[in-house]
Structure formats: structure tokens, C-alpha cells
Amino acid sequence: MDVLIYRAGIVALIALYATVLLRVMQPEVSPAYRDYYITRDSTLSPHEAQALGSLPPVRPGDHLTHQATVLAFARGWSHAEATHRWTNRRQAEIVFRIQDPQAFQGHIRLRVHTLGKQRVQISLNGHPVYAGRLQGRDRLIDLQVEPGRFKAGHNALTFQLPDARFPLNGDTRLLALAIQSLDFE
């Protein structure tokens, strides 16, 4: 009798572990959760993705400041200051929504300034659109976007900033680039 109870306990324990393993292997989560936390196909957390759902669209001819509500400074950005917004990491991302990608001529102009010399790489939806070195205030970056690179829905401008550094004034942010405005054509 003791052997039967022992075997039944072992079988129950194996069934429990199998159930737990199945849950771990195939969790019942939302697609946004899976894309961000499990497969890492998205750079936006589920909370950020939900907030972006209500973003108004960017339109051709828009001149947008660093405080524009149609832009989501999604990752790697500091708070908005009076005239600009600094990056706060070596990678930063701006997300915006477009309704009609065909309406755009394929041009984005950014007005920026830098903390010293900075190497800057920018991609739109994963496609490189700029690589260069910048230094100084009121610099213009002209991004030429190939046809088909804008997409209906959310678009992401990603900045790679390998030379970001802490300023020598006690500021604890990791600074590279300060965005003043973006123009969409």
C-alpha cells in the first residue's frame, strides 16, 4: 500500500511539474507583452504601446518642437527643457504615427545641438538614414527617406550615440544630442 501511495505521489508531482513547464513554455500573455518581454521584437513596453495608440498623426509640412504631443520620446530621452530635449543614453528613440505614408516626400530635417563631438547614426524603422559626426549648436540633420520606408501606423526614429558622456558640470545624465525641432516633408 505504501508503494502505491508513493507512486501516486510521484505521478502527481510529475504532472504538476509538466503543467508548470507548459505554462512557462507557452505563457498566456498579450501580444504586446510577448513582443517586449519574451521575443524582444518590440522596443516598447506594453504600457508604452498602449499609450502610443492615442498618438495623433504627423502630417507633411509639420514643424514639430521638442515638446510636440504627436511625438513620443519613447526611450533614452530626458525631460523637455525650455528649448530642447537631451538624449539620456547611448540609444534613443522617437516614435510617431503616420496615416498616409504616400503623402510624404521622404524628408525629415532635425535641428539639434551636441555635447562636444558626437558620432550619430539614425535609422527609420530599422533602415539606416544617417551616419555622421556632429559638433556644436543649431546643427541641421537632413534625413533622406527612401520611398516605402515610412509606414502607416507607428514609425520609429532610432538614434545610436556611442560618444554620449556625462557633462563636466555635475549633471548625472549621459548626454549626446539635444533635439530642438523636427520638420516632416
Coordinates of N, CA and C in Angstrom, one line a residue:
M1 N 0.8 -1.2 0.0 CA 0.0 0.0 0.0 C 0.9 1.3 0.0
D2 N 1.9 1.3 0.8 CA 2.8 2.4 0.8 C 3.5 2.7 -0.5
V3 N 3.8 1.6 -1.3 CA 4.4 1.8 -2.6 C 3.4 2.4 -3.5
L4 N 2.1 2.1 -3.4 CA 1.1 2.7 -4.3 C 1.0 4.2 -4.0
I5 N 0.9 4.5 -2.7 CA 0.8 5.9 -2.4 C 2.1 6.7 -2.8
Y6 N 3.2 6.1 -2.7 CA 4.5 6.7 -3.1 C 4.5 6.9 -4.6
R7 N 4.0 5.9 -5.4 CA 4.0 6.0 -6.9 C 2.9 7.1 -7.3
A8 N 1.8 7.1 -6.6 CA 0.8 8.1 -6.9 C 1.3 9.5 -6.6
G9 N 2.0 9.7 -5.6 CA 2.6 11.0 -5.3 C 3.7 11.4 -6.3
I10 N 4.5 10.4 -6.8 CA 5.5 10.7 -7.8 C 4.7 11.1 -9.1
V11 N 3.7 10.4 -9.5 CA 2.9 10.7 -10.7 C 2.3 12.1 -10.6
A12 N 1.7 12.4 -9.4 CA 1.1 13.7 -9.2 C 2.1 14.8 -9.3
L13 N 3.3 14.6 -8.7 CA 4.4 15.6 -8.8 C 4.9 15.8 -10.2
I14 N 5.0 14.7 -11.0 CA 5.4 14.9 -12.4 C 4.4 15.6 -13.2
A15 N 3.1 15.3 -12.9 CA 2.0 16.1 -13.6 C 2.0 17.6 -13.3
L16 N 2.3 17.9 -12.0 CA 2.4 19.3 -11.6 C 3.6 20.0 -12.3
Y17 N 4.7 19.3 -12.3 CA 5.9 19.9 -13.0 C 5.7 20.1 -14.5
A18 N 5.0 19.1 -15.1 CA 4.7 19.2 -16.5 C 3.8 20.4 -16.8
T19 N 2.8 20.6 -16.0 CA 1.9 21.7 -16.1 C 2.6 23.0 -16.0
V20 N 3.4 23.1 -15.0 CA 4.2 24.4 -14.8 C 5.1 24.6 -16.0
L21 N 5.8 23.6 -16.5 CA 6.7 23.7 -17.6 C 5.9 24.1 -18.9
L22 N 4.8 23.6 -19.1 CA 4.0 24.0 -20.2 C 3.6 25.5 -20.1
R23 N 3.2 25.9 -18.9 CA 2.9 27.4 -18.7 C 4.1 28.3 -19.0
V24 N 5.2 27.8 -18.6 CA 6.4 28.6 -18.8 C 6.8 28.6 -20.3
M25 N 6.6 27.5 -21.0 CA 7.0 27.4 -22.4 C 6.0 28.2 -23.2
Q26 N 4.7 28.2 -22.8 CA 3.7 28.9 -23.6 C 2.8 29.7 -22.7
P27 N 3.4 30.9 -22.2 CA 2.6 31.7 -21.3 C 1.4 32.3 -22.0
E28 N 0.3 32.5 -21.2 CA -0.9 33.2 -21.8 C -0.7 34.7 -21.5
V29 N -0.1 35.4 -22.4 CA 0.1 36.8 -22.2 C -0.4 37.5 -23.5
S30 N -0.5 38.8 -23.4 CA -0.9 39.6 -24.6 C 0.2 39.7 -25.6
P31 N -0.1 39.9 -26.9 CA 0.9 40.1 -27.9 C 1.9 41.1 -27.6
A32 N 1.5 42.3 -27.0 CA 2.4 43.3 -26.7 C 3.4 42.9 -25.6
Y33 N 2.9 42.1 -24.6 CA 3.8 41.6 -23.6 C 4.8 40.6 -24.1
R34 N 4.3 39.7 -25.0 CA 5.2 38.7 -25.6 C 6.3 39.4 -26.5
D35 N 5.9 40.4 -27.3 CA 6.8 41.1 -28.1 C 7.9 41.8 -27.4
Y36 N 7.6 42.4 -26.2 CA 8.5 43.2 -25.5 C 9.4 42.3 -24.5
Y37 N 8.7 41.5 -23.7 CA 9.4 40.8 -22.6 C 10.0 39.4 -23.1
I38 N 9.3 38.7 -24.0 CA 9.8 37.4 -24.4 C 10.6 37.3 -25.6
T39 N 10.0 37.7 -26.8 CA 10.7 37.6 -28.1 C 11.6 38.9 -28.3
R40 N 11.3 39.9 -27.6 CA 12.1 41.2 -27.8 C 12.0 41.8 -29.2
D41 N 10.8 41.5 -29.8 CA 10.6 42.1 -31.2 C 10.2 43.5 -31.1
S42 N 9.9 44.1 -29.9 CA 9.4 45.5 -29.8 C 10.3 46.1 -28.8
T43 N 10.6 47.4 -29.0 CA 11.3 48.2 -28.0 C 10.4 49.0 -27.1
L44 N 9.1 48.8 -27.3 CA 8.1 49.5 -26.4 C 7.5 48.5 -25.4
S45 N 7.4 48.9 -24.2 CA 6.7 48.1 -23.2 C 5.2 48.1 -23.5
P46 N 4.5 47.1 -23.0 CA 3.0 47.1 -23.2 C 2.4 48.4 -22.8
H47 N 2.8 49.0 -21.7 CA 2.3 50.3 -21.3 C 2.5 51.4 -22.3
E48 N 3.8 51.4 -22.8 CA 4.1 52.4 -23.8 C 3.4 52.2 -25.1
A49 N 3.2 51.0 -25.5 CA 2.5 50.7 -26.7 C 1.0 51.1 -26.6
Q50 N 0.4 50.9 -25.4 CA -0.9 51.3 -25.2 C -1.1 52.8 -25.3
A51 N -0.1 53.5 -24.7 CA -0.1 55.0 -24.7 C 0.0 55.5 -26.1
L52 N 0.8 54.8 -26.9 CA 1.1 55.3 -28.3 C -0.2 55.1 -29.2
G53 N -1.1 54.3 -28.8 CA -2.3 54.1 -29.6 C -3.1 55.3 -29.8
S54 N -2.9 56.3 -28.9 CA -3.7 57.5 -29.0 C -2.9 58.7 -29.6
L55 N -1.7 58.4 -30.1 CA -0.9 59.5 -30.7 C -1.6 60.1 -31.9
P56 N -1.7 61.4 -32.0 CA -2.2 62.0 -33.2 C -1.2 61.8 -34.4
P57 N -1.6 61.8 -35.6 CA -0.7 61.5 -36.7 C 0.2 62.8 -37.0
V58 N 1.4 62.5 -37.5 CA 2.2 63.5 -38.1 C 1.8 63.7 -39.5
R59 N 1.8 65.0 -40.0 CA 1.4 65.3 -41.4 C 2.5 66.0 -42.1
P60 N 2.5 65.8 -43.5 CA 3.5 66.5 -44.3 C 3.5 68.0 -44.0
G61 N 4.6 68.6 -43.9 CA 4.7 70.1 -43.6 C 4.7 70.4 -42.1
D62 N 4.5 69.4 -41.3 CA 4.6 69.7 -39.8 C 6.0 70.1 -39.4
H63 N 6.0 71.2 -38.6 CA 7.2 71.7 -37.9 C 6.9 71.4 -36.4
L64 N 7.7 70.5 -35.9 CA 7.4 70.0 -34.5 C 8.6 70.3 -33.6
T65 N 8.2 70.9 -32.5 CA 9.3 71.2 -31.5 C 9.5 70.0 -30.6
H66 N 10.5 70.1 -29.7 CA 10.9 69.0 -28.8 C 9.8 68.7 -27.8
Q67 N 8.7 69.6 -27.8 CA 7.6 69.4 -26.8 C 6.3 68.9 -27.5
A68 N 6.4 68.6 -28.8 CA 5.2 68.3 -29.6 C 4.5 67.0 -29.1
T69 N 3.2 67.0 -28.9 CA 2.5 65.9 -28.4 C 2.3 64.8 -29.4
V70 N 2.6 65.0 -30.7 CA 2.5 64.0 -31.7 C 3.7 63.1 -31.8
L71 N 4.7 63.5 -31.0 CA 6.0 62.7 -30.9 C 6.0 62.0 -29.6
A72 N 6.4 60.8 -29.6 CA 6.6 60.0 -28.3 C 8.1 59.8 -28.2
F73 N 8.7 60.5 -27.2 CA 10.1 60.3 -26.9 C 10.2 59.1 -26.1
A74 N 10.2 57.9 -26.8 CA 9.9 56.6 -26.2 C 11.0 56.1 -25.3
R75 N 12.2 56.2 -25.7 CA 13.3 55.6 -24.9 C 14.5 56.4 -25.0
G76 N 15.3 56.6 -23.9 CA 16.6 57.2 -24.0 C 16.5 58.7 -24.0
W77 N 15.4 59.3 -23.6 CA 15.3 60.8 -23.6 C 15.1 61.3 -22.2
S78 N 15.7 62.5 -22.0 CA 15.5 63.2 -20.7 C 14.2 64.0 -20.8
H79 N 13.9 64.8 -19.8 CA 12.7 65.7 -19.8 C 12.9 66.8 -20.8
A80 N 11.8 67.4 -21.2 CA 11.9 68.6 -22.0 C 12.3 69.8 -21.2
E81 N 13.3 70.5 -21.8 CA 13.8 71.8 -21.2 C 13.2 72.9 -22.0
A82 N 13.5 74.1 -21.8 CA 12.9 75.3 -22.4 C 13.0 75.2 -23.9
T83 N 14.2 74.9 -24.5 CA 14.4 75.0 -25.9 C 14.8 73.7 -26.6
H84 N 14.9 72.6 -25.8 CA 15.4 71.3 -26.4 C 15.1 70.2 -25.4
R85 N 15.4 69.0 -25.9 CA 15.3 67.8 -25.1 C 16.6 66.9 -25.4
W86 N 17.3 66.6 -24.3 CA 18.6 65.8 -24.5 C 18.3 64.3 -24.5
T87 N 19.1 63.6 -25.3 CA 19.2 62.2 -25.1 C 19.8 61.9 -23.8
N88 N 19.5 60.7 -23.2 CA 19.9 60.4 -21.9 C 20.5 59.0 -21.8
R89 N 20.9 58.5 -23.0 CA 21.5 57.1 -23.1 C 22.3 57.1 -24.4
R90 N 22.9 56.0 -24.7 CA 23.6 55.8 -26.0 C 22.7 55.4 -27.1
Q91 N 21.5 55.1 -26.8 CA 20.5 54.8 -27.8 C 19.2 55.5 -27.4
A92 N 18.5 56.1 -28.3 CA 17.3 56.8 -28.0 C 16.3 56.6 -29.2
E93 N 15.0 56.8 -28.9 CA 14.0 56.5 -29.9 C 12.9 57.5 -29.8
I94 N 12.5 58.0 -31.0 CA 11.3 58.8 -31.1 C 10.3 58.1 -32.0
V95 N 9.1 57.9 -31.5 CA 8.0 57.2 -32.2 C 7.0 58.2 -32.6
F96 N 6.5 58.1 -33.8 CA 5.4 59.0 -34.3 C 4.5 58.1 -35.2
R97 N 3.3 58.6 -35.4 CA 2.3 57.9 -36.2 C 2.0 58.6 -37.5
I98 N 1.9 57.8 -38.6 CA 1.6 58.4 -39.9 C 0.3 57.7 -40.4
Q99 N -0.6 58.4 -41.0 CA -1.8 57.8 -41.6 C -1.6 57.5 -43.0
D100 N -1.0 58.4 -43.8 CA -0.8 58.1 -45.2 C 0.7 58.3 -45.6
P101 N 1.4 57.2 -45.6 CA 2.9 57.3 -45.9 C 3.1 57.9 -47.3
Q102 N 2.2 57.7 -48.3 CA 2.4 58.2 -49.6 C 2.4 59.7 -49.7
A103 N 1.9 60.3 -48.7 CA 1.8 61.8 -48.8 C 3.1 62.5 -48.5
F104 N 4.0 61.7 -47.9 CA 5.3 62.3 -47.5 C 6.3 62.2 -48.7
Q105 N 7.2 63.3 -48.8 CA 8.2 63.3 -49.9 C 9.4 62.5 -49.5
G106 N 9.5 62.1 -48.3 CA 10.7 61.4 -47.9 C 11.8 62.2 -47.3
H107 N 11.4 63.2 -46.5 CA 12.5 64.1 -46.0 C 12.1 64.5 -44.5
I108 N 13.1 64.3 -43.6 CA 12.9 64.8 -42.2 C 14.1 65.6 -41.9
R109 N 13.9 66.8 -41.4 CA 15.0 67.7 -41.0 C 15.0 67.9 -39.5
L110 N 16.1 67.6 -38.9 CA 16.2 67.8 -37.4 C 17.1 69.0 -37.1
R111 N 16.7 69.8 -36.2 CA 17.6 70.8 -35.6 C 18.1 70.4 -34.3
V112 N 19.4 70.3 -34.1 CA 20.0 69.7 -32.9 C 21.2 70.5 -32.4
H113 N 21.6 70.2 -31.2 CA 23.0 70.6 -30.8 C 23.6 69.4 -30.0
T114 N 24.9 69.4 -29.9 CA 25.6 68.3 -29.3 C 26.4 68.7 -28.1
L115 N 26.7 67.7 -27.3 CA 27.7 67.8 -26.2 C 29.1 67.4 -26.8
G116 N 29.8 68.4 -27.3 CA 31.1 68.1 -27.9 C 30.9 67.3 -29.2
K117 N 32.0 66.7 -29.7 CA 31.9 65.9 -30.9 C 31.1 64.6 -30.6
Q118 N 30.2 64.3 -31.5 CA 29.4 63.1 -31.4 C 29.3 62.3 -32.7
R119 N 29.5 61.0 -32.7 CA 29.1 60.2 -33.8 C 27.6 59.9 -33.6
V120 N 26.9 60.0 -34.7 CA 25.4 59.9 -34.7 C 25.0 58.9 -35.8
Q121 N 24.3 57.9 -35.5 CA 23.7 57.0 -36.5 C 22.2 57.1 -36.3
I122 N 21.4 57.2 -37.3 CA 19.9 57.3 -37.2 C 19.3 56.3 -38.2
S123 N 18.3 55.6 -37.7 CA 17.6 54.7 -38.6 C 16.1 55.0 -38.4
L124 N 15.4 54.7 -39.5 CA 13.9 54.8 -39.5 C 13.4 53.4 -39.7
N125 N 12.6 52.9 -38.7 CA 12.0 51.6 -38.8 C 13.1 50.5 -39.1
G126 N 14.3 50.7 -38.6 CA 15.3 49.7 -38.7 C 16.2 49.9 -40.0
H127 N 15.9 50.9 -40.8 CA 16.7 51.2 -42.0 C 17.6 52.4 -41.8
P128 N 18.9 52.3 -42.0 CA 19.8 53.5 -41.8 C 19.4 54.7 -42.7
V129 N 19.3 55.9 -42.1 CA 19.0 57.1 -42.9 C 20.1 58.2 -42.7
Y130 N 21.0 58.0 -41.7 CA 22.0 58.9 -41.5 C 23.2 58.3 -40.6
A131 N 24.4 58.7 -41.0 CA 25.6 58.4 -40.2 C 26.6 59.5 -40.4
G132 N 27.0 60.1 -39.3 CA 27.9 61.2 -39.4 C 28.4 61.6 -38.1
R133 N 29.3 62.7 -38.1 CA 29.8 63.3 -36.9 C 29.3 64.7 -36.8
L134 N 28.9 65.1 -35.6 CA 28.4 66.4 -35.4 C 29.0 67.1 -34.2
Q135 N 29.1 68.4 -34.3 CA 29.6 69.2 -33.1 C 29.0 70.5 -33.2
G136 N 28.5 71.0 -32.1 CA 28.1 72.4 -32.0 C 26.6 72.6 -31.8
R137 N 26.2 73.9 -31.9 CA 24.8 74.3 -31.7 C 24.1 74.5 -33.0
D138 N 22.8 74.4 -33.0 CA 22.0 74.7 -34.2 C 22.5 74.0 -35.4
R139 N 22.7 72.7 -35.3 CA 23.1 71.9 -36.4 C 21.9 71.3 -37.1
L140 N 21.9 71.2 -38.4 CA 20.8 70.6 -39.1 C 21.2 69.2 -39.6
I141 N 20.3 68.3 -39.4 CA 20.5 66.9 -40.0 C 19.4 66.7 -41.0
D142 N 19.7 66.5 -42.2 CA 18.7 66.2 -43.3 C 18.7 64.7 -43.5
L143 N 17.5 64.1 -43.2 CA 17.3 62.7 -43.4 C 16.6 62.5 -44.7
Q144 N 17.2 61.8 -45.7 CA 16.5 61.4 -46.9 C 16.0 60.0 -46.7
V145 N 14.7 59.9 -46.8 CA 14.0 58.6 -46.6 C 13.5 58.0 -47.9
E146 N 14.0 56.8 -48.2 CA 13.7 56.2 -49.4 C 12.2 55.9 -49.5
P147 N 11.6 55.9 -50.7 CA 10.2 55.5 -50.8 C 9.9 54.2 -50.1
G148 N 8.8 54.1 -49.4 CA 8.4 52.9 -48.8 C 8.9 52.7 -47.4
R149 N 9.8 53.6 -46.9 CA 10.3 53.4 -45.6 C 9.4 54.0 -44.5
F150 N 8.6 55.0 -44.8 CA 7.5 55.4 -43.9 C 6.5 54.3 -44.0
K151 N 5.8 54.1 -42.9 CA 4.7 53.1 -42.9 C 3.5 53.6 -42.2
A152 N 2.3 53.1 -42.6 CA 1.1 53.5 -42.0 C 1.2 53.0 -40.5
G153 N 0.8 53.8 -39.6 CA 0.9 53.4 -38.2 C 2.1 54.0 -37.5
H154 N 2.6 53.3 -36.6 CA 3.8 53.8 -35.8 C 5.1 53.6 -36.6
N155 N 5.9 54.7 -36.5 CA 7.2 54.7 -37.1 C 8.2 55.1 -36.0
A156 N 9.4 54.5 -36.1 CA 10.4 54.8 -35.0 C 11.7 55.3 -35.6
L157 N 12.1 56.5 -35.2 CA 13.5 57.1 -35.4 C 14.4 56.6 -34.3
T158 N 15.4 55.8 -34.6 CA 16.3 55.3 -33.6 C 17.7 56.0 -33.7
F159 N 18.2 56.5 -32.6 CA 19.5 57.2 -32.6 C 20.5 56.3 -31.9
Q160 N 21.6 56.0 -32.5 CA 22.8 55.4 -31.9 C 23.8 56.5 -31.6
L161 N 24.2 56.6 -30.4 CA 25.1 57.7 -29.9 C 26.3 57.1 -29.1
P162 N 27.3 56.5 -29.7 CA 28.3 55.8 -29.0 C 29.2 56.8 -28.2
D163 N 29.2 58.1 -28.5 CA 30.1 59.0 -27.8 C 29.4 59.8 -26.7
A164 N 28.2 59.4 -26.3 CA 27.4 60.0 -25.2 C 28.3 60.0 -24.0
R165 N 28.2 61.1 -23.2 CA 29.0 61.2 -22.0 C 28.4 62.1 -20.9
F166 N 28.9 62.0 -19.7 CA 28.5 62.9 -18.7 C 29.1 64.2 -18.8
P167 N 28.4 65.3 -18.7 CA 29.0 66.6 -18.8 C 29.8 66.9 -17.5
L168 N 30.7 67.8 -17.6 CA 31.6 68.1 -16.5 C 31.0 69.1 -15.5
N169 N 29.7 69.3 -15.5 CA 29.1 70.3 -14.6 C 28.3 69.6 -13.5
G170 N 28.5 68.3 -13.3 CA 27.8 67.6 -12.2 C 26.4 67.0 -12.7
D171 N 26.0 67.3 -13.9 CA 24.8 66.7 -14.4 C 25.0 65.2 -14.5
T172 N 24.0 64.4 -14.0 CA 24.2 62.9 -14.0 C 23.6 62.2 -15.2
R173 N 23.2 63.0 -16.2 CA 22.6 62.4 -17.4 C 23.8 62.1 -18.4
L174 N 23.6 61.0 -19.2 CA 24.5 60.6 -20.2 C 24.1 61.3 -21.5
L175 N 24.7 62.4 -21.8 CA 24.2 63.3 -22.9 C 25.0 63.1 -24.2
A176 N 24.3 63.4 -25.3 CA 25.0 63.4 -26.6 C 24.3 64.4 -27.5
L177 N 23.0 64.3 -27.7 CA 22.3 65.1 -28.7 C 21.1 65.7 -28.1
A178 N 20.9 67.0 -28.4 CA 19.7 67.7 -27.9 C 18.8 68.1 -29.1
I179 N 17.6 67.6 -29.1 CA 16.7 67.9 -30.2 C 16.0 69.2 -29.9
Q180 N 15.9 70.1 -30.9 CA 15.1 71.3 -30.8 C 13.9 71.2 -31.6
S181 N 14.0 70.6 -32.9 CA 12.8 70.5 -33.7 C 13.0 69.5 -34.8
L182 N 11.8 69.1 -35.4 CA 11.8 68.1 -36.5 C 10.8 68.7 -37.5
D183 N 11.2 68.7 -38.8 CA 10.3 69.0 -39.9 C 10.1 67.8 -40.8
F184 N 8.8 67.6 -41.1 CA 8.5 66.4 -41.9 C 8.0 66.9 -43.3
E185 N 8.5 66.4 -44.4 CA 8.1 66.7 -45.7 C 7.7 65.5 -46.5

